[in-house]
Every structure is written in structure tokens, then in C-alpha cells.
Coordinates of C-alpha atoms and ligand atoms in Angstrom, one line a residue:
M9 CA -7.3 -20.2 0.6
V10 CA -4.3 -22.3 -0.4
L11 CA -1.0 -20.6 -1.3
S12 CA -1.3 -20.7 -5.1
E13 CA -4.9 -19.3 -4.8
T14 CA -3.7 -16.4 -2.6
A15 CA -0.9 -15.7 -5.0
A16 CA -3.3 -15.7 -8.0
S17 CA -5.8 -13.4 -6.2
I18 CA -3.0 -10.9 -5.4
K19 CA -1.8 -11.0 -9.0
N20 CA -5.3 -10.5 -10.5
M21 CA -6.1 -7.9 -7.9
E22 CA -9.0 -9.7 -6.2
I23 CA -6.9 -9.0 -3.2
R24 CA -5.5 -5.5 -3.5
G25 CA -4.3 -2.5 -1.6
A26 CA -0.8 -2.6 0.0
G27 CA -1.9 -3.4 3.5
R28 CA -4.4 -6.1 2.5
I29 CA -1.9 -7.7 0.2
A30 CA 0.6 -7.9 3.1
R31 CA -1.8 -9.5 5.5
A32 CA -3.1 -11.9 2.9
A33 CA 0.4 -13.0 2.0
V34 CA 1.3 -13.5 5.7
D35 CA -1.9 -15.5 6.3
A36 CA -1.1 -17.7 3.2
L37 CA 2.5 -18.3 4.6
A38 CA 1.1 -19.3 8.0
D39 CA -1.4 -21.6 6.4
Y40 CA 1.3 -23.2 4.2
A41 CA 3.5 -23.7 7.3
R42 CA 0.7 -25.3 9.2
N43 CA 0.2 -28.0 6.5
L44 CA 3.8 -28.4 5.4
D45 CA 5.2 -31.9 5.8
A46 CA 9.0 -31.7 6.0
S47 CA 11.6 -34.2 7.3
D48 CA 13.9 -31.7 8.8
P49 CA 14.2 -27.9 9.6
D50 CA 16.3 -27.2 6.5
T51 CA 13.8 -28.7 4.1
F52 CA 11.0 -26.9 6.0
K53 CA 12.9 -23.6 5.5
Q54 CA 13.6 -24.3 1.8
E55 CA 10.0 -25.1 1.1
M56 CA 8.9 -22.0 3.0
Q57 CA 11.3 -19.9 1.0
K58 CA 9.7 -21.1 -2.3
A59 CA 6.3 -20.1 -0.9
A60 CA 7.7 -16.7 0.1
D61 CA 9.2 -16.2 -3.4
L62 CA 5.9 -17.1 -5.1
L63 CA 4.0 -14.5 -3.0
T64 CA 6.6 -11.7 -3.4
G65 CA 6.7 -12.3 -7.1
T66 CA 3.0 -11.5 -7.6
R67 CA 3.1 -7.7 -7.5
P68 CA 6.4 -5.8 -7.6
T69 CA 5.6 -2.3 -6.3
A70 CA 3.9 -2.6 -2.8
V71 CA 6.9 -2.9 -0.6
S72 CA 4.6 -4.0 2.2
L73 CA 4.5 -7.4 0.6
P74 CA 8.3 -8.3 0.8
N75 CA 8.6 -6.5 4.1
A76 CA 5.7 -8.6 5.6
V77 CA 7.0 -11.8 4.1
R78 CA 10.5 -11.1 5.3
S79 CA 9.3 -10.4 8.8
V80 CA 7.7 -13.9 8.9
M81 CA 10.7 -15.6 7.3
R82 CA 13.1 -14.1 9.8
A83 CA 11.4 -16.4 12.4
L84 CA 13.1 -19.3 10.6
D85 CA 16.6 -18.2 11.3
S86 CA 17.7 -21.3 13.4
F87 CA 15.7 -24.3 14.6
D88 CA 16.4 -27.8 15.6
S89 CA 12.9 -29.2 14.9
V90 CA 10.3 -28.8 12.3
E91 CA 7.6 -28.3 14.9
A92 CA 9.5 -25.4 16.6
A93 CA 10.1 -23.8 13.2
R94 CA 6.4 -24.2 12.3
D95 CA 5.4 -22.6 15.7
A96 CA 7.7 -19.7 15.2
V97 CA 6.3 -19.0 11.7
L98 CA 2.7 -19.1 13.1
L99 CA 3.5 -16.8 16.0
R100 CA 5.3 -14.3 13.8
A101 CA 2.5 -14.3 11.2
A102 CA -0.1 -13.7 13.9
E103 CA 2.0 -10.9 15.4
F104 CA 2.3 -9.3 11.9
V105 CA -1.4 -9.3 11.2
E106 CA -2.2 -8.0 14.7
H107 CA 0.4 -5.2 14.3
S108 CA -1.0 -4.3 10.9
E109 CA -4.6 -4.1 12.1
H110 CA -3.5 -2.0 15.1
A111 CA -1.5 0.2 12.8
I112 CA -4.5 1.1 10.8
E113 CA -6.4 2.1 13.9
R114 CA -3.5 4.2 15.2
I115 CA -3.1 5.9 11.8
A116 CA -6.9 6.7 11.7
E117 CA -6.6 8.3 15.2
I118 CA -3.5 10.3 14.3
G119 CA -4.7 11.2 10.8
A120 CA -8.1 12.4 12.0
R121 CA -6.4 15.0 14.2
H122 CA -5.3 16.7 11.0
I123 CA -8.8 17.0 9.6
S124 CA -10.8 20.0 10.8
D125 CA -14.5 20.4 11.1
G126 CA -15.8 21.7 7.7
D127 CA -12.9 20.3 5.7
V128 CA -13.3 19.2 2.1
L129 CA -10.9 16.3 1.4
L130 CA -9.8 14.6 -1.8
T131 CA -8.7 11.0 -2.0
H132 CA -7.4 8.9 -4.8
C133 CA -7.7 5.1 -5.3
N134 CA -8.8 3.0 -2.4
S135 CA -6.6 3.1 0.7
E136 CA -7.7 1.6 3.9
A137 CA -5.2 3.7 5.8
A138 CA -6.3 7.0 4.2
L139 CA -10.0 6.1 4.4
G140 CA -9.5 5.1 8.0
C141 CA -8.5 8.7 8.8
I142 CA -11.4 10.2 6.9
L143 CA -13.9 7.8 8.6
E144 CA -12.5 8.5 12.0
A145 CA -12.8 12.2 11.5
H146 CA -16.5 11.7 10.5
R147 CA -17.0 9.4 13.5
Q148 CA -15.7 12.1 15.8
G149 CA -18.6 14.3 14.5
K150 CA -16.5 16.5 12.1
E151 CA -18.6 17.8 9.2
I152 CA -16.6 16.7 6.1
E153 CA -17.1 16.4 2.4
V154 CA -14.9 14.2 0.1
Y155 CA -13.9 14.3 -3.6
A156 CA -13.1 10.7 -4.7
T157 CA -11.5 10.0 -8.1
E158 CA -12.7 7.3 -10.5
V159 CA -9.2 5.7 -10.7
R160 CA -8.7 4.5 -14.3
P161 CA -8.3 1.8 -15.4
R162 CA -9.4 -0.5 -12.6
G163 CA -12.0 1.8 -11.0
Q164 CA -11.0 1.4 -7.3
G165 CA -12.8 4.8 -6.7
L166 CA -16.1 2.8 -6.8
I167 CA -15.0 0.9 -3.7
T168 CA -14.1 4.1 -2.0
I169 CA -17.4 5.9 -2.8
R170 CA -19.4 2.9 -1.5
T171 CA -17.5 3.0 1.8
L172 CA -18.0 6.8 2.1
N173 CA -21.6 6.5 1.1
D174 CA -22.2 3.7 3.7
A175 CA -20.8 6.0 6.3
G176 CA -23.1 8.8 5.3
I177 CA -20.3 11.1 4.2
R178 CA -21.1 13.7 1.5
T179 CA -19.0 12.6 -1.5
N180 CA -18.3 13.9 -5.0
Y181 CA -17.2 11.3 -7.5
I182 CA -15.0 12.7 -10.3
V183 CA -13.0 11.4 -13.2
D184 CA -9.2 11.5 -12.6
S185 CA -8.7 14.3 -15.0
A186 CA -11.1 16.6 -13.1
V187 CA -8.8 17.0 -10.1
R188 CA -7.2 20.3 -11.1
Y189 CA -10.6 21.7 -12.0
F190 CA -11.8 21.1 -8.4
I191 CA -8.6 21.4 -6.4
N192 CA -9.4 25.0 -5.2
D193 CA -12.5 23.6 -3.5
V194 CA -10.3 21.1 -1.6
D195 CA -8.7 21.8 1.8
L196 CA -6.6 18.6 2.1
V197 CA -5.6 15.7 -0.1
F198 CA -5.5 12.3 1.8
V199 CA -3.9 9.3 0.0
G200 CA -2.3 6.0 0.9
A201 CA 1.0 4.5 -0.2
D202 CA 2.4 1.4 -1.7
A203 CA 6.0 2.3 -0.8
I204 CA 7.9 5.2 0.7
A205 CA 11.5 5.7 -0.3
V206 CA 14.3 6.9 2.0
N207 CA 14.1 10.4 0.5
G208 CA 10.4 10.6 1.4
A209 CA 9.1 10.1 -2.2
V210 CA 5.8 8.3 -2.1
V211 CA 4.8 5.6 -4.5
N212 CA 1.0 5.2 -4.9
K213 CA -1.7 4.6 -7.5
I214 CA -1.0 6.1 -10.9
G215 CA -2.2 9.7 -10.9
T216 CA -1.2 10.5 -7.3
A217 CA 1.8 12.6 -8.5
Q218 CA -0.4 14.7 -10.8
I219 CA -2.8 15.3 -7.9
A220 CA 0.0 16.2 -5.6
H221 CA 1.4 18.6 -8.3
A222 CA -2.0 20.3 -8.6
A223 CA -2.3 20.5 -4.8
N224 CA 1.1 22.0 -4.5
E225 CA 0.2 24.6 -7.1
A226 CA -3.0 25.4 -5.2
R227 CA -1.2 25.4 -1.9
T228 CA -3.4 22.5 -0.7
N229 CA -1.7 20.2 1.8
V230 CA -1.1 16.5 0.9
I231 CA -1.1 13.9 3.7
V232 CA -0.1 10.3 3.1
A233 CA -1.3 7.6 5.4
A234 CA 1.1 4.7 5.6
E235 CA 2.1 1.9 8.0
T236 CA 5.8 1.8 8.7
Y237 CA 6.1 -1.5 6.8
K238 CA 5.5 0.5 3.6
F239 CA 8.9 2.2 4.0
A240 CA 11.3 0.7 1.6
P241 CA 14.7 -0.3 3.2
R242 CA 16.6 -1.0 0.0
T243 CA 16.1 2.6 -1.2
I244 CA 18.9 3.4 1.4
L245 CA 21.3 1.8 -1.2
G246 CA 19.8 3.9 -4.0
E247 CA 17.6 1.1 -5.3
L248 CA 14.6 2.3 -7.1
I249 CA 11.1 1.0 -6.4
E250 CA 9.9 -1.1 -9.4
I251 CA 6.7 0.3 -11.0
E252 CA 4.4 -2.4 -12.0
E253 CA 3.1 -2.1 -15.6
R254 CA -0.1 -4.1 -16.1
D255 CA -1.9 -5.7 -19.0
P256 CA -2.7 -3.2 -21.8
A257 CA -6.2 -4.8 -22.0
E258 CA -7.1 -3.1 -18.7
V259 CA -6.9 0.2 -20.7
L260 CA -8.1 -0.8 -24.2
P261 CA -10.0 -4.0 -25.1
R262 CA -7.8 -6.4 -27.1
E263 CA -10.2 -6.4 -30.0
V264 CA -9.9 -2.6 -30.4
A265 CA -6.1 -2.6 -29.9
E266 CA -5.6 -5.3 -32.5
K267 CA -7.0 -3.0 -35.2
L268 CA -4.5 -0.2 -34.2
P269 CA -1.1 -1.7 -35.0
F270 CA 0.7 1.6 -34.6
V271 CA -0.7 2.2 -31.1
R272 CA 1.1 0.9 -28.0
V273 CA -1.0 1.0 -24.8
R274 CA 1.0 1.8 -21.6
N275 CA -0.4 0.9 -18.3
P276 CA 1.8 1.8 -15.3
A277 CA -0.2 1.0 -12.1
F278 CA 1.8 3.4 -9.8
D279 CA 3.8 6.7 -9.9
V280 CA 6.2 8.5 -7.7
T281 CA 5.3 11.7 -5.9
P282 CA 8.4 13.7 -5.0
A283 CA 8.8 14.4 -1.2
E284 CA 8.5 18.2 -1.9
Y285 CA 4.8 17.7 -2.8
V286 CA 4.1 15.7 0.4
D287 CA 3.4 17.7 3.6
L288 CA 3.0 14.9 6.1
I289 CA 3.2 11.1 6.4
V290 CA 1.0 9.6 9.0
T291 CA 2.3 6.3 10.4
E292 CA 1.3 4.3 13.4
Q293 CA 4.3 5.8 15.2
G294 CA 3.2 9.3 14.6
A295 CA 3.0 11.9 11.8
I296 CA 6.4 12.8 10.2
P297 CA 7.5 15.1 7.5
P298 CA 8.7 13.1 4.4
G299 CA 12.3 14.1 5.2
L300 CA 12.3 11.8 8.2
A301 CA 11.7 8.6 6.2
F302 CA 15.3 7.6 6.8
T303 CA 14.7 7.8 10.5
V304 CA 11.8 5.4 10.2
I305 CA 13.8 2.9 8.2
R306 CA 16.9 3.1 10.5
D307 CA 15.6 3.7 14.0
Y308 CA 12.1 2.2 13.9
L309 CA 12.5 -0.7 11.4
G310 CA 16.0 -1.2 12.5
W311 CA 17.6 -1.6 9.1
R312 CA 21.3 -0.9 8.7
I313 CA 23.2 -0.4 5.4
E314 CA 25.5 -3.4 6.2
E315 CA 22.5 -5.7 6.4
L316 CA 21.1 -4.6 3.1
R317 CA 24.3 -5.1 1.0
Ligands
LIG428 C1 -3.8 0.5 -4.3 C2 -3.2 1.8 -3.9 C3 -3.4 2.2 -2.5 C4 -2.2 1.8 -1.7 C5 -2.5 2.0 -0.2 O1 -3.4 0.1 -5.6 O2 -2.5 2.4 -4.7 O3 -3.5 3.6 -2.5 O4 -2.0 0.4 -1.9 O5 -3.6 1.2 0.2 P1 -4.0 -1.3 -6.2 P2 -3.8 0.7 1.7 O6 -5.5 -1.2 -6.2 O7 -3.4 -1.5 -7.5 O8 -3.5 -2.4 -5.3 O9 -3.8 1.9 2.6 O10 -5.1 0.0 1.7 O11 -2.6 -0.2 2.0

């Protein structure tokens, strides 16, 4: 897929989910670098930066996207030939994709430890990291049952229930607003993340915060499965994570909306779950309480405040 096609597919959500978006962007950058004809390293870098900007501009919330793109672009810091710069980009991109796939496997192993035989789980949206934990627990022979939400307006719950069904996991498919009705039947909420702030707040699909609130009220634990590249370094400076607001037509068909001039449809794609409603964040480096998010950003990702200014 050429660069502009990947960017369009991320924007229109043919490619979706924070981890998949990151890997697709990195693959697109590598492909662009492979075919880029530039006279000198500076021109090569400038053209790569334009490609990087096009990709990072597609969806604003999933911090995995700029983190992944930046990790590839860092390979271009200093080079005296276009070929060396190209090789460095290709190597870094391959490393990122390998790291990302490995992270999903590690998260599944670590997350599955927190799922007990007989547990009833609830998941929201379609997260490969969260589903990885659920599938791994099932693979280990634990008897589990899942509640999966529909996920208005884009219906990602359908992807989730197909995966769970294919694995032979007993699944209940519910509308988003039925979560509180069923929460007392649930032992554990398992969701993914698009971004995690320095204070441990979790940004994920719209509705996650309501689910976590209901879980907190019912004393049901909430576990978030997230690769470390979903932690948002710029939140150290107090920057907020931008919440994407998508086309109103996803919620109400345009022809209906046109006849309702006093109605404004709002369509935020994500919300923020405060750290106090999150019990554990499972990363490929281990499971941490949300209060240790700063440690991941500083010690594992290696970001320092001076670099971010
Ligand atoms: C997807 C979503 C997922 C996270 C984590 O939203 O909110 O829970 O991205 O997914 P959208 P993963 O469908 O709008 O992209 O674990 O696969 O990275």
C-alpha cells in the first residue's frame, strides 16, 4: 500500500486500533523510504518528515502513532549518504514492528495470569492487546465467559465477538448502555488503550470511562492492556491528549440530521478514564499500577523533560 493509501485507510478506520495503526504507519514509512529518490541526505530527511507528518495527522488520539513514527524518524539523525539513511529507516521500522508483535505476545502472557478459571470478563471495543490476554487465558484451559459491548457508533464489538466466537469462548453481546445492568455478573473488565497519561489516566474508546465507573461502583477490577509505546511522553509537561471528534454522520444519517436544524450531533471517539478507576496496566514490561505511568515514560521509554520542551 502506498503512503497516501495507508494514511487514508487509517483516517477512514479501515486500519484501526492503536497497535495496528502504529505498525501500519511504520510499514508505510519503510515502504516510502525504500522507493524515495533523493539527491542528498537532507532532502531524504525532509521528504521523510513530510511523510511522517501526513501519517501522524490522520488520527489525533492514539499516541502509539506519533510514538512509532518518531522512533523510526530518530534513525535519521545524522547520515552522510542517502543509502545509509534509507537502511537505517528500514532497520528501525523492522525493529519496531517486531517489538510491537512481541509486546502483544508478552502482554497476553502477563495479562492471562490475572484471569482465573471461571472468571466472567467484560471488554469494550476491539483491542488486540486486551483480546490477546483473554484468548491466552482460554488457550491455557481456563473456563471463561465474556461480555462484549456493541460499541456505537462504529460497531467494533462485532469484530470482537467474531474473534471470541471463533476461539469457542462463551460470549454475551450487549448494547453499550447495558453495562451497568450486567456489571454485577462480571469479575473483571479488560480493555485496551489508545494513550496513557503520566498520571495513569487511560484514553480509550468512548464509553470506557462509564464502564470503569460502573465497575468501580460494583468493586469490579479494571485491567488495561497496553504496549509501552501507548504511554504519552508529552503529558509530563501537562499537555492533554487530544480527543478525536469524528463525523456526525457516523451517529445520525445526514438526511435525518438535515431535517433537525436545532440538533447538533456530537461524536467523540474516545474518553478519559481517571487513574483511580484503573486497577492495573499490563505492559510488555510487566503489570503496573497506573500510578507508575511516569516511571514507564522516564525509565523505560527514556524521555526527559528537557527533551520534550
Ligand atoms: C480502538 C480502541 C482500542 C485501542 C486499543 O478505537 O479504542 O481499544 O485502540 O486497541 P478505534 P489495540 O476503533 O477508533 O481505532 O490494543 O488493538 O491497540
